[in-house]
Tab-separated table of C-alpha atoms in Angstrom:
chain	number	residue	atom	x	y	z
A	1	MET	CA	40.883	103.286	123.046
A	2	ASN	CA	42.362	102.278	119.742
A	3	HIS	CA	45.538	100.546	120.769
A	4	VAL	CA	47.139	98.597	123.490
A	5	GLU	CA	50.203	96.502	123.958
A	6	HIS	CA	50.179	93.393	121.655
A	7	SER	CA	47.144	94.647	120.045
A	8	ILE	CA	46.648	95.024	116.175
A	9	ASP	CA	43.955	96.325	114.078
A	10	ASN	CA	42.907	95.730	110.447
A	11	ASP	CA	45.205	98.433	109.015
A	12	ALA	CA	48.228	96.972	110.772
A	13	LEU	CA	47.310	93.292	109.611
A	14	HIS	CA	46.917	94.643	106.037
A	15	SER	CA	50.172	96.432	106.038
A	16	SER	CA	52.103	93.352	107.013
A	17	HIS	CA	51.400	91.836	103.663
A	18	LYS	CA	53.604	94.861	102.294
A	19	SER	CA	56.472	94.108	104.746
A	20	VAL	CA	58.476	91.754	102.411
A	21	LEU	CA	59.859	94.701	100.506
A	22	TYR	CA	60.728	96.429	103.839
A	23	TYR	CA	62.708	93.489	104.955
A	24	PHE	CA	64.212	92.832	101.641
A	25	ILE	CA	65.665	96.418	101.635
A	26	ARG	CA	66.957	96.012	105.105
A	27	ILE	CA	68.705	92.686	104.506
A	28	PHE	CA	69.854	93.874	101.163
A	29	LEU	CA	71.491	97.026	102.580
A	30	LEU	CA	73.001	95.009	105.358
A	31	THR	CA	74.420	92.436	102.951
A	32	GLY	CA	75.738	95.466	101.008
A	33	ALA	CA	77.388	96.985	103.959
A	34	ILE	CA	79.094	93.698	104.972
A	35	LEU	CA	80.236	93.164	101.449
A	36	THR	CA	81.447	96.698	101.108
A	37	GLY	CA	83.332	96.205	104.428
A	38	VAL	CA	84.904	92.997	103.104
A	39	ILE	CA	85.834	94.397	99.787
A	40	THR	CA	87.428	97.378	101.538
A	41	ILE	CA	89.491	95.099	103.879
A	42	LEU	CA	90.667	93.117	100.869
A	43	TYR	CA	91.581	96.076	98.883
A	44	ASN	CA	93.600	97.550	101.892
A	45	LEU	CA	95.371	94.214	102.431
A	46	GLU	CA	96.297	93.563	98.834
A	47	SER	CA	97.304	97.203	98.283
A	48	HIS	CA	99.573	97.199	101.336
A	49	ASP	CA	100.930	93.819	100.314
A	50	PHE	CA	101.471	94.846	96.811
A	51	LEU	CA	103.389	97.924	97.999
A	52	LYS	CA	105.561	95.777	100.529
A	53	ARG	CA	106.283	93.360	97.638
A	54	THR	CA	107.141	96.239	95.208
A	55	GLN	CA	109.506	97.827	97.948
A	56	LEU	CA	111.315	94.587	98.593
A	57	GLN	CA	111.751	93.851	94.883
A	58	GLU	CA	113.005	97.585	94.062
A	59	GLN	CA	115.346	97.433	97.065
A	60	HIS	CA	116.654	93.974	96.012
A	61	ALA	CA	117.216	95.477	92.408
A	62	VAL	CA	119.161	98.300	93.716
A	63	ASP	CA	121.443	95.811	95.934
A	64	VAL	CA	121.972	93.575	93.023
A	65	VAL	CA	122.949	96.620	90.759
A	66	ARG	CA	125.162	98.052	93.673
A	67	GLN	CA	126.990	94.652	93.813
A	68	ILE	CA	127.379	94.627	90.027
A	69	VAL	CA	128.813	98.291	89.955
A	70	SER	CA	131.256	97.388	92.834
A	71	GLY	CA	132.283	94.140	91.100
A	72	LYS	CA	133.162	96.229	87.810
A	73	PHE	CA	135.205	98.643	89.764
A	74	SER	CA	136.946	95.948	91.515
A	75	THR	CA	138.013	94.442	88.125
A	76	ILE	CA	138.914	97.736	86.716
A	77	ILE	CA	141.124	98.499	89.806
A	78	SER	CA	142.680	95.154	89.515
A	79	ASP	CA	143.551	95.732	85.897
A	80	ILE	CA	144.927	99.130	86.441
A	81	SER	CA	147.049	97.727	89.231
A	82	PHE	CA	148.370	94.935	86.914
A	83	LEU	CA	149.117	97.380	84.175
A	84	SER	CA	151.244	99.480	86.619
A	85	GLN	CA	153.289	96.423	87.366
A	86	GLN	CA	153.418	94.856	83.861
A	87	ASN	CA	156.652	93.010	83.310
A	88	GLU	CA	156.985	94.308	79.741
A	89	LEU	CA	156.518	97.962	80.664
A	90	HIS	CA	159.148	97.546	83.360
A	91	THR	CA	161.611	95.934	80.984
A	92	TYR	CA	160.881	98.732	78.488
A	93	LEU	CA	161.689	101.409	81.108
A	94	GLU	CA	164.894	99.721	81.780
A	95	SER	CA	166.106	98.878	78.123
A	96	ALA	CA	163.806	101.386	76.021
A	97	ASP	CA	163.832	98.474	73.613
A	98	LEU	CA	161.180	99.040	70.837
A	99	ASN	CA	160.397	95.373	70.630
A	100	VAL	CA	159.514	95.389	74.216
A	101	LYS	CA	157.478	98.623	73.683
A	102	ARG	CA	155.476	96.683	71.036
A	103	ALA	CA	155.067	93.666	73.291
A	104	CYS	CA	153.756	96.094	75.858
A	105	ALA	CA	151.205	97.537	73.345
A	106	GLU	CA	150.138	93.934	72.482
A	107	GLU	CA	149.402	93.336	76.060
A	108	TYR	CA	147.312	96.565	76.194
A	109	SER	CA	145.539	95.412	72.963
A	110	ALA	CA	144.895	91.849	74.333
A	111	LEU	CA	143.367	93.366	77.542
A	112	ILE	CA	141.151	95.762	75.489
A	113	ASN	CA	139.864	93.110	73.206
A	114	ALA	CA	139.282	90.714	76.285
A	115	ARG	CA	137.339	93.139	78.259
A	116	GLY	CA	135.665	95.120	75.580
A	117	ILE	CA	134.980	97.882	78.260
A	118	TYR	CA	138.078	100.186	77.774
A	119	ASP	CA	138.214	103.057	75.402
A	120	GLN	CA	141.998	103.633	75.810
A	121	ILE	CA	144.975	102.302	77.745
A	122	ARG	CA	148.040	104.727	77.973
A	123	PHE	CA	151.526	104.880	79.413
A	124	ILE	CA	152.465	108.546	79.916
A	125	ASP	CA	155.920	109.399	80.932
A	126	LEU	CA	157.070	111.936	83.621
A	127	ASP	CA	156.818	114.663	81.036
A	128	GLY	CA	153.251	113.928	80.149
A	129	ASN	CA	154.183	112.331	76.824
A	130	GLU	CA	152.203	109.449	75.623
A	131	THR	CA	154.614	106.682	75.169
A	132	VAL	CA	152.233	103.903	74.506
A	133	ARG	CA	148.566	104.150	73.541
A	134	VAL	CA	145.965	101.545	72.379
A	135	ASN	CA	142.519	102.804	71.366
A	136	TYR	CA	139.410	100.699	70.942
A	137	VAL	CA	137.782	101.497	67.658
A	138	GLU	CA	134.663	99.661	66.451
A	139	GLY	CA	135.176	96.832	68.603
A	140	GLN	CA	138.741	96.277	67.928
A	141	ALA	CA	142.197	97.377	69.648
A	142	VAL	CA	144.100	99.769	67.591
A	143	VAL	CA	147.683	100.820	68.574
A	144	VAL	CA	148.271	104.518	67.856
A	145	ALA	CA	151.292	105.282	65.851
A	146	ASP	CA	154.072	107.341	67.527
A	147	GLU	CA	153.640	110.431	65.447
A	148	GLN	CA	150.024	110.680	66.773
A	149	LEU	CA	150.749	110.349	70.288
A	150	GLN	CA	150.130	113.549	72.406
A	151	ASN	CA	151.390	115.329	75.515
A	152	LYS	CA	149.057	115.385	78.428
A	153	ARG	CA	150.860	117.496	80.901
A	154	GLY	CA	148.405	119.857	82.588
A	155	ARG	CA	145.501	117.395	82.232
A	156	TYR	CA	143.966	116.742	85.679
A	157	TYR	CA	144.043	113.030	85.396
A	158	PHE	CA	147.746	113.004	84.564
A	159	ASP	CA	148.657	115.407	87.273
A	160	ASP	CA	146.609	113.738	90.050
A	161	THR	CA	147.798	110.259	89.214
A	162	LEU	CA	151.464	111.320	89.024
A	163	SER	CA	151.134	112.789	92.658
A	164	LEU	CA	150.185	109.316	94.040
A	165	ASP	CA	152.225	106.902	95.951
A	166	ALA	CA	152.833	103.334	95.028
A	167	GLY	CA	149.638	101.113	95.439
A	168	GLN	CA	147.220	104.039	95.130
A	169	VAL	CA	144.865	104.463	92.124
A	170	PHE	CA	143.209	107.587	90.880
A	171	VAL	CA	139.487	107.461	89.737
A	172	SER	CA	138.091	110.518	87.805
A	173	PRO	CA	134.527	111.787	88.013
A	174	PHE	CA	132.113	110.037	85.887
A	175	ASP	CA	131.467	112.498	83.120
A	176	LEU	CA	131.473	112.952	79.254
A	177	ASN	CA	134.610	112.596	77.174
A	178	MET	CA	135.813	115.824	75.798
A	179	GLU	CA	137.833	116.195	72.445
A	180	GLN	CA	139.630	119.455	71.702
A	181	GLY	CA	137.666	121.371	74.445
A	182	ALA	CA	134.246	120.155	73.399
A	183	ILE	CA	131.981	117.398	74.457
A	184	GLU	CA	132.589	114.388	72.028
A	185	LEU	CA	129.437	113.411	70.003
A	186	PRO	CA	127.824	110.999	70.104
A	187	LEU	CA	128.108	111.243	74.015
A	188	LYS	CA	130.759	109.073	75.452
A	189	PRO	CA	130.464	108.696	79.084
A	190	MET	CA	133.778	108.049	80.667
A	191	ILE	CA	135.653	107.218	83.790
A	192	ARG	CA	139.519	107.434	83.870
A	193	PHE	CA	141.584	105.233	86.246
A	194	GLY	CA	145.153	105.847	86.738
A	195	ALA	CA	148.168	104.425	88.668
A	196	PRO	CA	151.789	105.654	89.060
A	197	VAL	CA	154.461	103.491	87.547
A	198	PHE	CA	157.655	102.806	89.454
A	199	ASP	CA	160.811	100.967	88.082
A	200	LYS	CA	162.591	98.120	90.131
A	201	HIS	CA	164.748	100.847	91.863
A	202	GLY	CA	161.600	102.533	93.336
A	203	ASN	CA	161.771	105.617	91.055
A	204	LYS	CA	158.588	107.082	89.524
A	205	ARG	CA	158.698	106.823	85.874
A	206	GLY	CA	155.143	107.877	84.738
A	207	VAL	CA	151.655	106.763	85.002
A	208	VAL	CA	149.231	104.336	83.341
A	209	ILE	CA	145.818	105.785	82.383
A	210	LEU	CA	142.815	103.535	81.589
A	211	ASN	CA	139.640	105.123	80.095
A	212	TYR	CA	136.615	103.041	81.038
A	213	LEU	CA	133.728	103.298	78.732
A	214	GLY	CA	130.887	104.257	81.208
A	215	GLN	CA	128.222	103.213	78.978
A	216	ASN	CA	128.916	99.675	80.148
A	217	LEU	CA	127.916	100.607	83.695
A	218	LEU	CA	124.720	102.502	82.474
A	219	ASP	CA	123.965	99.460	80.270
A	220	GLU	CA	123.719	97.418	83.696
A	221	LEU	CA	121.056	99.930	84.812
A	222	ILE	CA	119.184	99.584	81.600
A	223	SER	CA	119.253	95.884	81.963
A	224	ALA	CA	117.971	96.235	85.606
A	225	ASP	CA	114.882	98.015	84.260
A	226	ARG	CA	113.466	94.859	83.139
A	227	LEU	CA	113.259	93.642	86.802
A	228	LEU	CA	111.454	97.006	87.778
A	229	TYR	CA	108.114	98.417	87.448
A	230	GLY	CA	110.065	101.780	87.007
A	231	LYS	CA	113.471	102.816	86.014
A	232	MET	CA	116.944	102.566	87.538
A	233	LEU	CA	118.521	105.955	88.115
A	234	LEU	CA	122.165	107.218	88.930
A	235	LEU	CA	122.938	110.551	90.530
A	236	ASN	CA	126.054	111.970	91.689
A	237	LEU	CA	126.302	113.705	95.008
A	238	ASP	CA	125.220	117.046	93.910
A	239	GLY	CA	122.063	115.576	92.585
A	240	TYR	CA	123.015	115.614	88.933
A	241	TRP	CA	121.585	112.952	86.679
A	242	LEU	CA	124.101	110.333	85.377
A	243	ARG	CA	121.129	108.265	84.172
A	244	GLY	CA	118.012	110.215	84.267
A	245	LEU	CA	114.334	110.032	83.666
A	246	SER	CA	114.994	111.207	80.304
A	247	VAL	CA	118.257	111.825	78.119
A	248	ASP	CA	117.730	115.479	78.264
A	249	ASP	CA	118.086	115.332	82.037
A	250	GLU	CA	121.498	113.739	81.961
A	251	TRP	CA	125.088	115.278	82.552
A	252	GLY	CA	123.751	118.736	83.444
A	253	PHE	CA	126.935	119.734	85.133
A	254	MET	CA	128.751	119.311	81.778
A	255	TYR	CA	126.606	122.135	80.155
A	256	ALA	CA	125.625	125.857	80.686
A	257	LYS	CA	123.731	126.644	83.646
A	258	ASP	CA	120.454	127.098	81.702
A	259	LYS	CA	120.529	123.489	80.497
A	260	GLN	CA	121.370	122.091	83.977
A	261	ARG	CA	118.909	119.855	85.504
A	262	THR	CA	119.072	117.933	88.946
A	263	PHE	CA	117.152	115.671	90.994
A	264	LYS	CA	116.565	118.481	93.399
A	265	ASP	CA	114.915	120.613	90.644
A	266	GLU	CA	112.500	117.823	89.846
A	267	PHE	CA	111.845	116.408	93.370
A	268	PRO	CA	112.723	119.219	95.963
A	269	GLN	CA	110.918	117.526	98.866
A	270	GLU	CA	112.241	114.162	98.059
A	271	TRP	CA	115.892	115.497	97.972
A	272	GLN	CA	115.424	116.991	101.367
A	273	GLN	CA	114.334	113.789	102.817
A	274	LEU	CA	116.953	111.513	101.412
A	275	ASN	CA	119.600	114.174	102.215
A	276	GLY	CA	121.969	112.629	104.798
A	277	GLU	CA	120.699	109.096	104.372
A	278	LEU	CA	122.838	106.292	102.962
A	279	SER	CA	120.078	104.255	101.870
A	280	GLY	CA	116.248	103.869	102.260
A	281	GLN	CA	112.969	104.213	100.576
A	282	LEU	CA	110.463	107.061	100.075
A	283	VAL	CA	106.802	106.797	99.186
A	284	THR	CA	105.462	110.183	98.193
A	285	GLN	CA	102.936	111.799	96.040
A	286	HIS	CA	105.466	111.251	93.131
A	287	GLY	CA	105.976	107.687	93.630
A	288	LEU	CA	108.232	105.264	95.226
A	289	PHE	CA	112.027	105.990	95.557
A	290	SER	CA	114.399	103.252	96.534
A	291	TYR	CA	117.972	104.398	96.992
A	292	SER	CA	121.460	103.458	98.121
A	293	THR	CA	124.601	105.220	98.121
A	294	ILE	CA	127.344	103.412	96.289
A	295	TYR	CA	131.072	103.528	97.335
A	296	PRO	CA	132.414	101.640	94.290
A	297	ILE	CA	136.157	102.075	95.066
A	298	LEU	CA	137.951	100.568	98.050
A	299	ASP	CA	138.949	102.252	101.124
A	300	GLU	CA	142.445	102.553	100.166
A	301	VAL	CA	141.727	104.053	96.574
A	302	HIS	CA	142.431	107.711	96.462
A	303	SER	CA	139.936	109.811	94.626
A	304	GLY	CA	141.047	112.719	92.566
A	305	THR	CA	137.674	114.207	92.535
A	306	SER	CA	136.810	117.491	94.047
A	307	CYS	CA	133.130	116.984	94.552
A	308	SER	CA	131.643	118.102	97.941
A	309	LEU	CA	130.119	115.404	99.964
A	310	GLY	CA	126.408	116.261	100.331
A	311	ILE	CA	124.932	112.975	100.975
A	312	GLY	CA	126.212	110.056	102.899
A	313	LYS	CA	129.492	111.382	104.314
A	314	GLU	CA	132.174	108.585	105.044
A	315	ALA	CA	135.634	109.616	106.039
A	316	SER	CA	137.234	106.411	104.355
A	317	CYS	CA	135.939	107.257	100.978
A	318	ASP	CA	134.654	110.427	99.041
A	319	TYR	CA	133.930	108.729	95.817
A	320	CYS	CA	130.178	107.812	95.703
A	321	TRP	CA	126.989	107.973	93.698
A	322	ILE	CA	123.357	107.532	94.588
A	323	LEU	CA	121.799	104.564	92.832
A	324	MET	CA	118.010	104.856	92.641
A	325	ALA	CA	114.995	102.788	91.614
A	326	TYR	CA	112.048	105.031	90.854
A	327	ILE	CA	108.417	104.017	90.048
A	328	PRO	CA	106.326	107.004	89.154
A	329	ALA	CA	103.043	107.571	91.056
A	330	ASP	CA	100.802	106.622	88.133
A	331	VAL	CA	102.734	103.341	87.814
A	332	LEU	CA	102.822	102.569	91.403
A	333	PHE	CA	99.122	103.275	91.960
A	334	ALA	CA	97.954	101.832	88.708
A	335	HIS	CA	97.742	98.408	90.325
A	336	SER	CA	95.559	99.776	93.064
A	337	GLY	CA	93.319	101.184	90.331
A	338	LYS	CA	93.058	97.769	88.513
A	339	LEU	CA	92.483	96.062	91.858
A	340	LEU	CA	89.715	98.445	92.695
A	341	VAL	CA	88.001	97.557	89.485
A	342	ARG	CA	88.308	94.012	89.926
A	343	LEU	CA	87.113	94.175	93.388
A	344	ALA	CA	84.133	96.370	92.438
A	345	VAL	CA	83.291	93.839	89.719
A	346	LEU	CA	83.344	91.171	92.240
A	347	ALA	CA	81.148	93.252	94.675
A	348	ILE	CA	78.551	93.865	91.993
A	349	LEU	CA	78.315	90.253	91.208
A	350	LEU	CA	77.958	89.185	94.979
A	351	PHE	CA	75.303	91.887	95.224
A	352	LEU	CA	73.494	90.409	92.371
A	353	LEU	CA	73.888	87.002	93.857
A	354	ALA	CA	72.793	88.185	97.140
A	355	THR	CA	69.456	89.471	95.657
A	356	LEU	CA	67.445	86.335	95.390
A	357	PRO	CA	68.451	84.814	98.769
A	358	SER	CA	67.732	88.274	100.370
A	359	TRP	CA	64.205	88.145	98.892
A	360	PHE	CA	63.543	84.678	100.124
A	361	ILE	CA	64.790	85.702	103.660
A	362	ALA	CA	62.513	88.653	103.599
A	363	GLN	CA	59.589	86.567	102.616
A	364	PHE	CA	60.227	84.073	105.528
A	365	ILE	CA	60.604	86.832	107.901
A	366	SER	CA	57.475	88.554	106.743
A	367	GLN	CA	55.416	85.410	106.821
A	368	ARG	CA	56.556	84.720	110.323
A	369	LYS	CA	55.658	88.258	111.576
A	370	LEU	CA	52.397	87.707	109.879
A	371	LYS	CA	51.677	84.456	111.720
A	372	GLU	CA	52.694	86.313	114.882
A	373	LEU	CA	50.277	88.970	114.139
A	374	GLU	CA	47.572	86.452	113.418
A	375	LEU	CA	48.121	84.756	116.665
A	376	VAL	CA	47.861	88.097	118.438
A	377	ARG	CA	44.653	88.840	116.675
A	378	MET	CA	43.148	85.359	117.395
A	379	ALA	CA	43.976	85.963	121.098
A	380	ASN	CA	42.473	89.473	121.324
A	381	TYR	CA	39.785	89.846	118.637
A	382	ASP	CA	36.508	88.124	117.962
A	383	LYS	CA	36.850	86.128	114.898
A	384	LEU	CA	33.318	86.796	113.509
A	385	THR	CA	32.881	90.614	114.164
A	386	ASN	CA	36.802	91.608	114.464
A	387	LEU	CA	35.863	93.349	117.638
A	388	PRO	CA	38.058	93.052	120.787
A	389	ASN	CA	37.140	89.791	122.900
A	390	ARG	CA	36.923	89.428	126.594
A	391	THR	CA	40.781	89.202	127.103
A	392	LEU	CA	41.370	92.601	125.239
A	393	LEU	CA	38.311	94.100	126.948
A	394	ASP	CA	39.893	93.330	130.412
A	395	ASP	CA	43.104	94.969	129.255
A	396	ARG	CA	41.306	98.049	128.030
A	397	LEU	CA	39.241	98.195	131.292
A	398	ALA	CA	42.250	98.097	133.393
A	399	GLN	CA	43.903	101.040	131.303
A	400	VAL	CA	40.652	103.005	131.533
A	401	PHE	CA	40.487	102.447	135.266
A	402	HIS	CA	44.111	103.671	135.746
A	403	GLN	CA	43.777	106.707	133.553
A	404	SER	CA	40.381	107.551	135.552
A	405	MET	CA	42.206	107.348	138.860
A	406	ARG	CA	45.102	109.373	137.622
A	407	TYR	CA	43.417	112.048	135.763
A	408	ASP	CA	39.991	112.054	137.655
A	409	ASN	CA	38.068	111.071	134.536
A	410	LYS	CA	34.789	109.498	134.455
A	411	PHE	CA	34.045	106.555	132.273
A	412	ALA	CA	31.031	104.325	131.578
A	413	ILE	CA	30.401	100.541	130.918
A	414	LEU	CA	27.479	99.541	128.904
A	415	PHE	CA	26.147	96.140	128.411
A	416	ALA	CA	23.896	95.321	125.404
A	417	ASP	CA	22.313	92.184	123.819
A	418	LEU	CA	20.023	91.471	121.105
A	419	ASP	CA	16.470	90.699	121.803
A	420	GLY	CA	14.914	87.650	119.945
A	421	PHE	CA	18.488	86.713	118.380
A	422	LYS	CA	17.827	83.151	119.289
A	423	ALA	CA	14.708	83.192	117.163
A	424	VAL	CA	16.726	84.449	114.165
A	425	ASN	CA	19.141	81.653	114.575
A	426	ASP	CA	16.508	79.068	114.929
A	427	GLU	CA	14.243	80.381	112.010
A	428	LEU	CA	16.782	81.978	109.606
A	429	GLY	CA	19.894	79.851	110.310
A	430	HIS	CA	23.148	80.697	111.812
A	431	ASP	CA	24.525	82.190	108.549
A	432	ILE	CA	21.812	84.999	108.964
A	433	GLY	CA	22.473	85.181	112.523
A	434	ASP	CA	26.270	85.770	112.011
A	435	HIS	CA	25.484	88.547	109.330
A	436	LEU	CA	23.171	90.186	111.888
A	437	LEU	CA	25.861	90.099	114.540
A	438	ILE	CA	28.378	91.532	112.062
A	439	GLU	CA	25.841	94.349	111.004
A	440	VAL	CA	25.181	95.088	114.628
A	441	ALA	CA	28.874	95.359	115.616
A	442	ALA	CA	29.572	97.824	112.599
A	443	ARG	CA	26.660	100.041	113.602
A	444	ILE	CA	27.709	100.128	117.163
A	445	VAL	CA	31.181	101.193	116.189
A	446	GLU	CA	29.869	103.859	114.001
A	447	GLN	CA	27.946	105.318	116.772
A	448	THR	CA	31.027	105.480	119.290
A	449	ARG	CA	34.183	107.346	119.264
A	450	ARG	CA	37.622	106.148	118.494
A	451	SER	CA	38.629	106.443	121.942
A	452	ASP	CA	35.831	104.075	123.035
A	453	THR	CA	35.912	100.433	123.031
A	454	VAL	CA	33.223	98.038	121.715
A	455	ALA	CA	33.686	94.308	122.664
A	456	ARG	CA	31.861	91.103	122.042
A	457	ILE	CA	32.020	89.042	125.120
A	458	GLY	CA	29.969	86.069	123.798
A	459	GLY	CA	26.956	85.313	121.783
A	460	ASP	CA	24.715	88.395	121.113
A	461	GLU	CA	26.247	90.165	124.215
A	462	PHE	CA	28.366	93.329	123.706
A	463	VAL	CA	30.195	95.666	125.938
A	464	ILE	CA	30.831	99.246	125.346
A	465	VAL	CA	33.417	101.245	127.340
A	466	LEU	CA	32.948	104.959	127.119
A	467	THR	CA	35.986	107.002	128.171
A	468	LYS	CA	36.302	110.822	129.294
A	469	ILE	CA	32.569	111.541	129.988
A	470	GLU	CA	31.436	114.560	131.734
A	471	HIS	CA	28.035	113.409	132.902
A	472	VAL	CA	26.181	110.248	133.542
A	473	GLN	CA	23.522	111.371	130.863
A	474	ASP	CA	26.340	111.349	128.234
A	475	ALA	CA	26.590	107.508	128.619
């Protein structure tokens, strides 16, 4: 037999010296797998944490801008309510005194200069005639001369405001200012606020119209961009851009159909998801959308708009916009890409640092295995001839016997010793005797099969176990 449990031959012993590389590869691959797992976990945790932080930051920015817009509207509504009850105006309505009219214009001028956000303030009588008008020109209030005043009967903001009751305020759609039937250039975003004026007897005498420069509101969105990874956007209920991804996207409803662009056209799936929701966040293949529906006017404010409610219906107020912070996918996921590069560099460094320890550990394991193999050899093989010793011979005999009983095989046991070996040792010395034993062992092994066992049991005594023989003569 060639092999038994716990035995080892010369080839196995020789190959054990090459096992350092084997153990090194195994340890290195295991270390790599662990590092890869750790890096993957760190990447997922940091990416998730970054997304959560970004979502909180974006939503906070939307909430802040929403409060700013609501605050602006509150101020404007307070101003229009004040103007509708202005003492100078009421005095003029009673007296028609031109000095009082000039005082009224001065009040308008003072308010325009103080606020810096109004394009015009006008008082229009019941017939639609502008009675007092102050324009904001190049940062300064300018009172319009009587001969330049116009009649506004038939204009929607005049008619709608005139139909209101005391205490109500008209708010126009947020759109672009028109001059002589065409869009004014450069573009001038505008929101008109109006309130009816009653005299001390409760008779309606006209309306006060205040033109708010909408660019001031849009500037707040532009300022908010500094707090964001992306851009603050503003939509009306039909999905038209009031502030868009580009200037060309904006105010589409003011132009011909072939130039109209909407959020729905750009992001149809996202529009479908946010439709019906007052606020929330979407993470899609296009990026992160953080949005909130703004109701900038108070519950008691009357809206003269005719816009249809498509998103966020509320019975108390039909004047609303969609404020949205948007981060494109390439910006949102750029952090993940940079993080992946940093972690990859870290992983490579750790791999390199793990190389030397892995080699030392592999050497330690290999040397330990080699020592174990040497102990096995010492316990089972004759040190001089490398033949099995008595212990291994007993194991081999037990196996041969069991196989013989099981398969009805014949086997033979031969005993051999060297005649005159003692004389060799005595006359030529033990070194010569040892060489003789080694040579005899090699020749016996050459004459036997690989399935046979040649053992040295002591001195010049050898045992040969022949397996699977047919006849006694074969032995």
